[in-house]
Amino acid sequence: RGDSLGVFQVESRAQMAMLPKLRPRVFYDLVIEVAIVRPGPIQGDMVHPYLRRRQGMESVVYPAPGPAYPQDELFSILSRTLGVPIFQEQAMKISIDAAQFSPTEANELRKAMATFRSRGTIEKLQDKMVGRMTKRGYDPVFAQRCFDQIKGFGEYGFPESHAASFAKLVYVSSWMKCHYPAAFACALLNSQPMGFYAPAQIVRDAREHQVEVRCVDVININDLANALRPVVLPGEMMTVKIIKPGEESGQGIGYLEDGTMVVTEQGHDYIGKEVAIAVTSVLQTSAGRMIFGKIGQQKPNGGGRS
C-alpha cells in the first residue's frame, strides 16, 4: 500500500509509489527498493524491465555476447536482479566482463563517473565501452543503456553494500511503525524539524493507525511548560561525576541520569569524583543534548543537582 510515511529512505512519494509495484517479500527486496529509485537505474532505463520481470510480465533473460564468447558471462553479475543491472558494482563489472576493460580502464571509468560534469572524459569512455560490447555481439541498445546507467551513477547511485545497510534501517523502522505506531510517531515528532512531513501530517497518519493523539490540556499548561524547560540553563550550578577524560586537554566527561553528556573544563583532575560545576552553555545536537561547564567547588554535603 505504500504505507511508509516517516519510514527511513522509503517515505518519499517516489518510493511510496514504488512499494506497491515491487512488493518486497524478503530482505533483499528492500535492498533493491532502496537502490532502484535513483538516477543510475532510472537513466539507464532499468526500472521498468526489472518490475516487468518481477511481476511475471516479461521473461528473465541475460544479455549475451556473440556465439564466439561465453553466453553466461553476465549471469553471475545479474542473477540476483533478474538480469537487470541495478547497483553500481554491477555496472562496473559489466565494463570489465562485457567490454573487456582492463583494471586501469575500469578505474578511469570510476573516476570519470564522479567528475564527468567538470571534465567531460566520460564521453570518450562511452565510445570505448559501447563499441567494445557491440563488437563482441551485445545488443547495441543494451550496451548504451548500461553506459547511460553509469552516467546516472555519476549523479547519484547506490553500491549494493550501501543499499543493504540502508535496507536494514528500513526494516527496523517499518517494524516499529507497524508494531509500535504510537512510539514511532512520538519519535518523529520529537525529532522535528526533519524529513518530508510536517507534524500535522505525522499526527494524522498516527491517528489512521489507531493511535490516540490528545490535544494540549490548557488546564495543565504549566505542567507542559515545565516539561519543555531545558534541563539546565547557563549560569546554574549542578553536580556531576567525572568518569573519563575529554577529547581536549584538561577536559573531563560525565553523564546525567538521562544520558546527557556533561563536558567540564579542567575536569581531568577530578576523574572518579563528583564536582560542582557552573553551566556555561547547553548545546542541542542530533545525537542529543550536551552541557558545558567549569569547575566550581567540590560537592558539598547534600544539595546540588544531578
Coordinates of C-alpha atoms in Angstrom, one line a residue:
R1 CA 0.0 0.0 0.0
G2 CA 3.0 2.3 0.2
D3 CA 2.1 2.9 3.9
S4 CA 5.6 4.2 4.8
L5 CA 5.1 7.8 6.0
G6 CA 8.1 8.5 8.2
V7 CA 9.9 5.3 7.4
F8 CA 13.6 5.7 6.7
Q9 CA 14.5 6.0 3.0
V10 CA 11.1 4.9 1.7
E11 CA 9.0 7.9 2.8
S12 CA 9.3 10.0 -0.4
R13 CA 6.4 10.0 -2.9
A14 CA 8.5 8.2 -5.5
Q15 CA 9.4 5.4 -3.0
M16 CA 5.7 5.2 -1.8
A17 CA 4.7 4.7 -5.4
M18 CA 7.3 2.0 -6.0
L19 CA 6.5 -0.1 -2.9
P20 CA 3.1 -1.5 -4.3
K21 CA 4.8 -2.3 -7.6
L22 CA 7.9 -4.0 -6.2
R23 CA 6.0 -5.6 -3.2
P24 CA 9.1 -6.5 -1.1
R25 CA 8.8 -10.0 0.4
V26 CA 12.3 -10.7 1.7
F27 CA 15.2 -8.6 2.9
Y28 CA 17.0 -8.4 -0.4
D29 CA 13.8 -6.9 -2.0
L30 CA 14.3 -4.0 0.4
V31 CA 17.9 -3.6 -0.8
I32 CA 16.6 -3.3 -4.3
E33 CA 13.8 -1.0 -3.2
V34 CA 16.3 1.4 -1.7
A35 CA 18.6 1.4 -4.8
I36 CA 16.1 1.4 -7.7
V37 CA 14.6 4.8 -7.2
R38 CA 17.9 6.6 -8.1
P39 CA 19.3 8.4 -11.1
G40 CA 21.5 5.4 -12.1
P41 CA 18.8 2.8 -12.7
I42 CA 16.3 5.4 -13.9
Q43 CA 18.6 7.0 -16.5
G44 CA 19.7 3.5 -17.7
D45 CA 16.0 2.6 -18.2
M46 CA 16.4 -0.4 -15.9
V47 CA 13.5 0.2 -13.6
H48 CA 10.6 -0.9 -15.8
P49 CA 12.3 -4.0 -17.2
Y50 CA 13.0 -5.1 -13.6
L51 CA 9.5 -4.6 -12.5
R52 CA 8.0 -6.4 -15.5
R53 CA 10.2 -9.4 -14.8
R54 CA 9.4 -9.4 -11.1
Q55 CA 5.7 -9.3 -11.9
G56 CA 6.0 -12.1 -14.4
M57 CA 5.1 -9.9 -17.3
E58 CA 8.5 -10.4 -19.0
S59 CA 10.8 -13.4 -19.2
V60 CA 14.1 -13.3 -17.2
V61 CA 16.8 -13.3 -19.8
Y62 CA 20.5 -12.5 -19.5
P63 CA 22.2 -10.3 -22.2
A64 CA 24.8 -12.4 -24.0
P65 CA 27.6 -11.7 -26.5
G66 CA 28.1 -13.3 -29.9
P67 CA 28.4 -17.1 -30.2
A68 CA 32.2 -16.9 -30.1
Y69 CA 32.1 -15.9 -26.5
P70 CA 30.7 -17.5 -23.3
Q71 CA 27.0 -17.0 -23.2
D72 CA 26.7 -16.8 -19.5
E73 CA 29.4 -14.3 -18.7
L74 CA 26.9 -11.9 -17.2
F75 CA 24.9 -14.4 -15.3
S76 CA 26.9 -14.2 -12.1
I77 CA 26.7 -10.4 -12.2
L78 CA 22.9 -10.1 -12.8
S79 CA 21.4 -13.2 -11.4
R80 CA 20.1 -11.6 -8.2
T81 CA 18.5 -8.7 -10.0
L82 CA 16.6 -10.7 -12.7
G83 CA 19.1 -9.9 -15.5
V84 CA 18.9 -6.2 -15.0
P85 CA 21.8 -4.1 -13.6
I86 CA 20.6 -2.1 -10.5
F87 CA 23.8 -1.5 -8.5
Q88 CA 26.9 0.5 -9.1
E89 CA 29.1 -2.6 -8.8
Q90 CA 27.1 -4.4 -11.5
A91 CA 27.7 -1.6 -14.0
M92 CA 31.4 -1.6 -13.2
K93 CA 31.7 -5.4 -13.5
I94 CA 29.9 -5.3 -16.9
S95 CA 32.5 -2.9 -18.2
I96 CA 35.2 -5.4 -17.2
D97 CA 33.5 -8.6 -18.4
A98 CA 31.4 -7.5 -21.3
A99 CA 33.5 -4.6 -22.6
Q100 CA 36.8 -6.2 -21.6
F101 CA 38.0 -3.1 -19.7
S102 CA 41.4 -3.5 -18.1
P103 CA 41.6 -2.7 -14.3
T104 CA 43.3 0.6 -15.3
E105 CA 40.4 1.4 -17.7
A106 CA 37.8 0.4 -15.1
N107 CA 39.4 2.7 -12.5
E108 CA 39.4 5.5 -15.1
L109 CA 35.7 4.9 -15.6
R110 CA 35.1 5.0 -11.8
K111 CA 36.9 8.4 -11.6
A112 CA 35.0 9.7 -14.6
M113 CA 31.7 8.8 -13.0
A114 CA 32.4 11.2 -10.2
T115 CA 33.8 14.1 -12.3
F116 CA 32.1 13.8 -15.6
R117 CA 30.3 17.2 -15.3
S118 CA 33.6 19.1 -14.9
R119 CA 36.0 17.1 -17.1
G120 CA 33.9 15.6 -19.8
T121 CA 36.0 12.5 -20.0
I122 CA 33.0 10.2 -19.7
E123 CA 32.2 10.6 -23.4
K124 CA 35.5 9.1 -24.5
L125 CA 34.8 6.1 -22.4
Q126 CA 31.3 5.8 -23.7
D127 CA 32.5 5.2 -27.2
K128 CA 35.0 2.6 -25.9
M129 CA 32.6 0.7 -23.7
V130 CA 29.6 0.7 -26.1
G131 CA 31.8 0.0 -29.1
R132 CA 33.6 -3.0 -27.4
M133 CA 30.3 -4.5 -26.2
T134 CA 28.7 -4.2 -29.6
K135 CA 31.8 -5.6 -31.3
R136 CA 31.6 -8.6 -29.0
G137 CA 28.0 -9.2 -30.1
Y138 CA 26.0 -7.5 -27.4
D139 CA 22.8 -5.7 -28.3
P140 CA 23.7 -2.1 -29.0
V141 CA 20.6 -0.9 -27.1
F142 CA 21.6 -2.9 -24.0
A143 CA 25.2 -1.6 -24.3
Q144 CA 24.0 2.0 -24.5
R145 CA 21.6 1.5 -21.5
C146 CA 24.5 0.1 -19.4
F147 CA 26.5 3.2 -20.1
D148 CA 23.6 5.6 -19.5
Q149 CA 23.2 3.9 -16.1
I150 CA 26.9 4.6 -15.4
K151 CA 26.4 8.2 -16.2
G152 CA 23.3 8.2 -13.9
F153 CA 25.5 6.9 -11.1
G154 CA 27.6 10.0 -11.6
E155 CA 24.6 11.9 -10.5
Y156 CA 23.7 9.6 -7.6
G157 CA 23.5 5.8 -7.3
F158 CA 23.9 3.1 -4.6
P159 CA 26.5 0.4 -4.3
E160 CA 24.9 -2.8 -3.1
S161 CA 26.6 -2.7 0.3
H162 CA 25.3 0.9 0.9
A163 CA 21.8 -0.2 -0.1
A164 CA 21.9 -3.2 2.2
S165 CA 22.9 -1.1 5.2
F166 CA 20.0 1.3 4.5
A167 CA 17.6 -1.6 3.9
K168 CA 18.3 -2.8 7.5
L169 CA 17.2 0.6 8.8
V170 CA 14.1 0.4 6.5
Y171 CA 13.2 -2.9 8.0
V172 CA 13.7 -1.8 11.6
S173 CA 11.8 1.5 11.2
S174 CA 9.0 -0.3 9.3
W175 CA 8.7 -2.9 12.1
M176 CA 8.5 -0.1 14.7
K177 CA 5.8 1.7 12.6
C178 CA 3.8 -1.5 12.3
H179 CA 4.0 -2.8 15.9
Y180 CA 4.5 0.4 17.9
P181 CA 2.9 3.2 15.9
A182 CA 2.5 5.4 19.0
A183 CA 6.2 5.3 19.9
F184 CA 7.1 5.7 16.3
A185 CA 5.0 8.8 15.8
C186 CA 6.3 10.2 19.1
A187 CA 9.9 9.7 18.0
L188 CA 9.2 11.5 14.7
L189 CA 7.5 14.4 16.5
N190 CA 10.4 14.7 19.0
S191 CA 12.9 14.9 16.1
Q192 CA 11.2 17.8 14.2
P193 CA 12.1 19.5 12.0
M194 CA 13.0 16.6 9.8
G195 CA 12.1 14.6 6.7
F196 CA 9.3 15.1 4.2
Y197 CA 6.4 15.6 6.5
A198 CA 5.1 18.3 8.9
P199 CA 3.9 17.4 12.4
A200 CA 0.3 17.7 11.4
Q201 CA 0.8 15.0 8.7
I202 CA 2.6 12.7 11.2
V203 CA -0.3 13.1 13.7
R204 CA -2.9 12.4 11.0
D205 CA -1.0 9.3 9.9
A206 CA -0.7 8.1 13.5
R207 CA -4.5 8.5 14.0
E208 CA -5.1 6.5 10.9
H209 CA -3.1 3.7 12.6
Q210 CA -5.4 3.8 15.7
V211 CA -3.1 6.0 17.8
E212 CA -4.9 8.3 20.2
V213 CA -3.4 11.8 19.9
R214 CA -4.8 14.1 22.5
C215 CA -4.9 17.9 22.3
V216 CA -3.0 20.0 24.8
D217 CA -4.9 20.4 28.1
V218 CA -4.9 24.1 28.8
I219 CA -5.8 23.5 32.4
N220 CA -2.4 21.8 32.9
I221 CA -0.5 24.1 30.7
N222 CA 2.0 24.9 33.5
D223 CA 3.0 21.2 33.6
L224 CA 3.6 21.3 29.9
A225 CA 5.8 24.4 30.2
N226 CA 7.8 22.8 33.0
A227 CA 8.3 19.7 30.8
L228 CA 9.6 21.8 28.0
R229 CA 12.1 23.7 30.1
P230 CA 15.7 22.8 29.4
V231 CA 17.4 20.5 31.9
V232 CA 19.7 23.4 33.0
L233 CA 20.4 26.9 31.9
P234 CA 23.7 28.8 31.6
G235 CA 24.7 30.2 34.9
E236 CA 23.1 27.5 37.0
M237 CA 25.1 25.2 39.3
M238 CA 24.9 21.5 39.1
T239 CA 26.8 18.4 40.2
V240 CA 28.2 15.7 38.1
K241 CA 30.6 12.8 38.5
I242 CA 33.6 13.0 36.2
I243 CA 34.2 9.5 34.8
K244 CA 36.7 9.9 31.9
P245 CA 39.0 12.5 30.2
G246 CA 37.6 14.6 27.4
E247 CA 38.9 14.9 23.8
E248 CA 40.6 18.3 24.6
S249 CA 43.4 18.8 27.1
G250 CA 42.1 19.2 30.7
Q251 CA 38.5 18.3 29.9
G252 CA 36.5 15.8 32.0
I253 CA 33.4 14.0 30.9
G254 CA 30.4 12.9 32.9
Y255 CA 26.8 12.0 32.3
L256 CA 23.4 12.8 33.9
E257 CA 20.9 10.1 34.7
D258 CA 19.1 10.7 31.4
G259 CA 22.3 10.2 29.4
T260 CA 23.1 13.9 28.8
M261 CA 26.8 14.4 28.3
V262 CA 28.5 17.0 30.6
V263 CA 31.8 18.4 29.4
T264 CA 33.8 20.1 32.2
E265 CA 36.7 22.4 31.7
Q266 CA 39.7 21.4 33.9
G267 CA 37.7 18.3 34.9
H268 CA 40.6 15.9 34.1
D269 CA 42.0 16.1 37.6
Y270 CA 38.6 15.1 39.1
I271 CA 38.1 11.8 37.4
G272 CA 36.1 9.5 39.7
K273 CA 34.8 12.3 41.8
E274 CA 31.6 14.3 42.0
V275 CA 32.1 18.0 41.5
A276 CA 30.0 21.2 41.4
I277 CA 30.2 23.0 38.1
A278 CA 28.8 26.2 36.7
V279 CA 27.0 25.7 33.4
T280 CA 28.4 27.8 30.6
S281 CA 26.4 26.6 27.7
V282 CA 23.9 24.0 26.5
L283 CA 24.1 22.5 23.0
Q284 CA 21.3 20.5 21.4
T285 CA 22.6 18.2 18.6
S286 CA 21.1 15.4 16.5
A287 CA 22.7 13.0 18.9
G288 CA 21.2 14.6 22.0
R289 CA 21.8 17.4 24.5
M290 CA 25.4 18.4 25.7
I291 CA 26.1 20.6 28.7
F292 CA 29.4 22.5 29.1
G293 CA 30.6 23.9 32.4
K294 CA 33.5 25.0 34.6
I295 CA 34.6 23.6 37.9
G296 CA 33.0 25.4 40.8
Q297 CA 33.8 23.6 44.0
Q298 CA 33.9 20.1 45.4
K299 CA 30.3 18.8 46.0
P300 CA 29.2 19.9 49.5
N301 CA 27.3 17.5 51.8
G302 CA 23.8 17.4 50.3
G303 CA 22.3 19.9 47.9
G304 CA 23.3 20.4 44.3
R305 CA 21.7 19.0 41.1
S306 CA 22.4 15.7 39.4

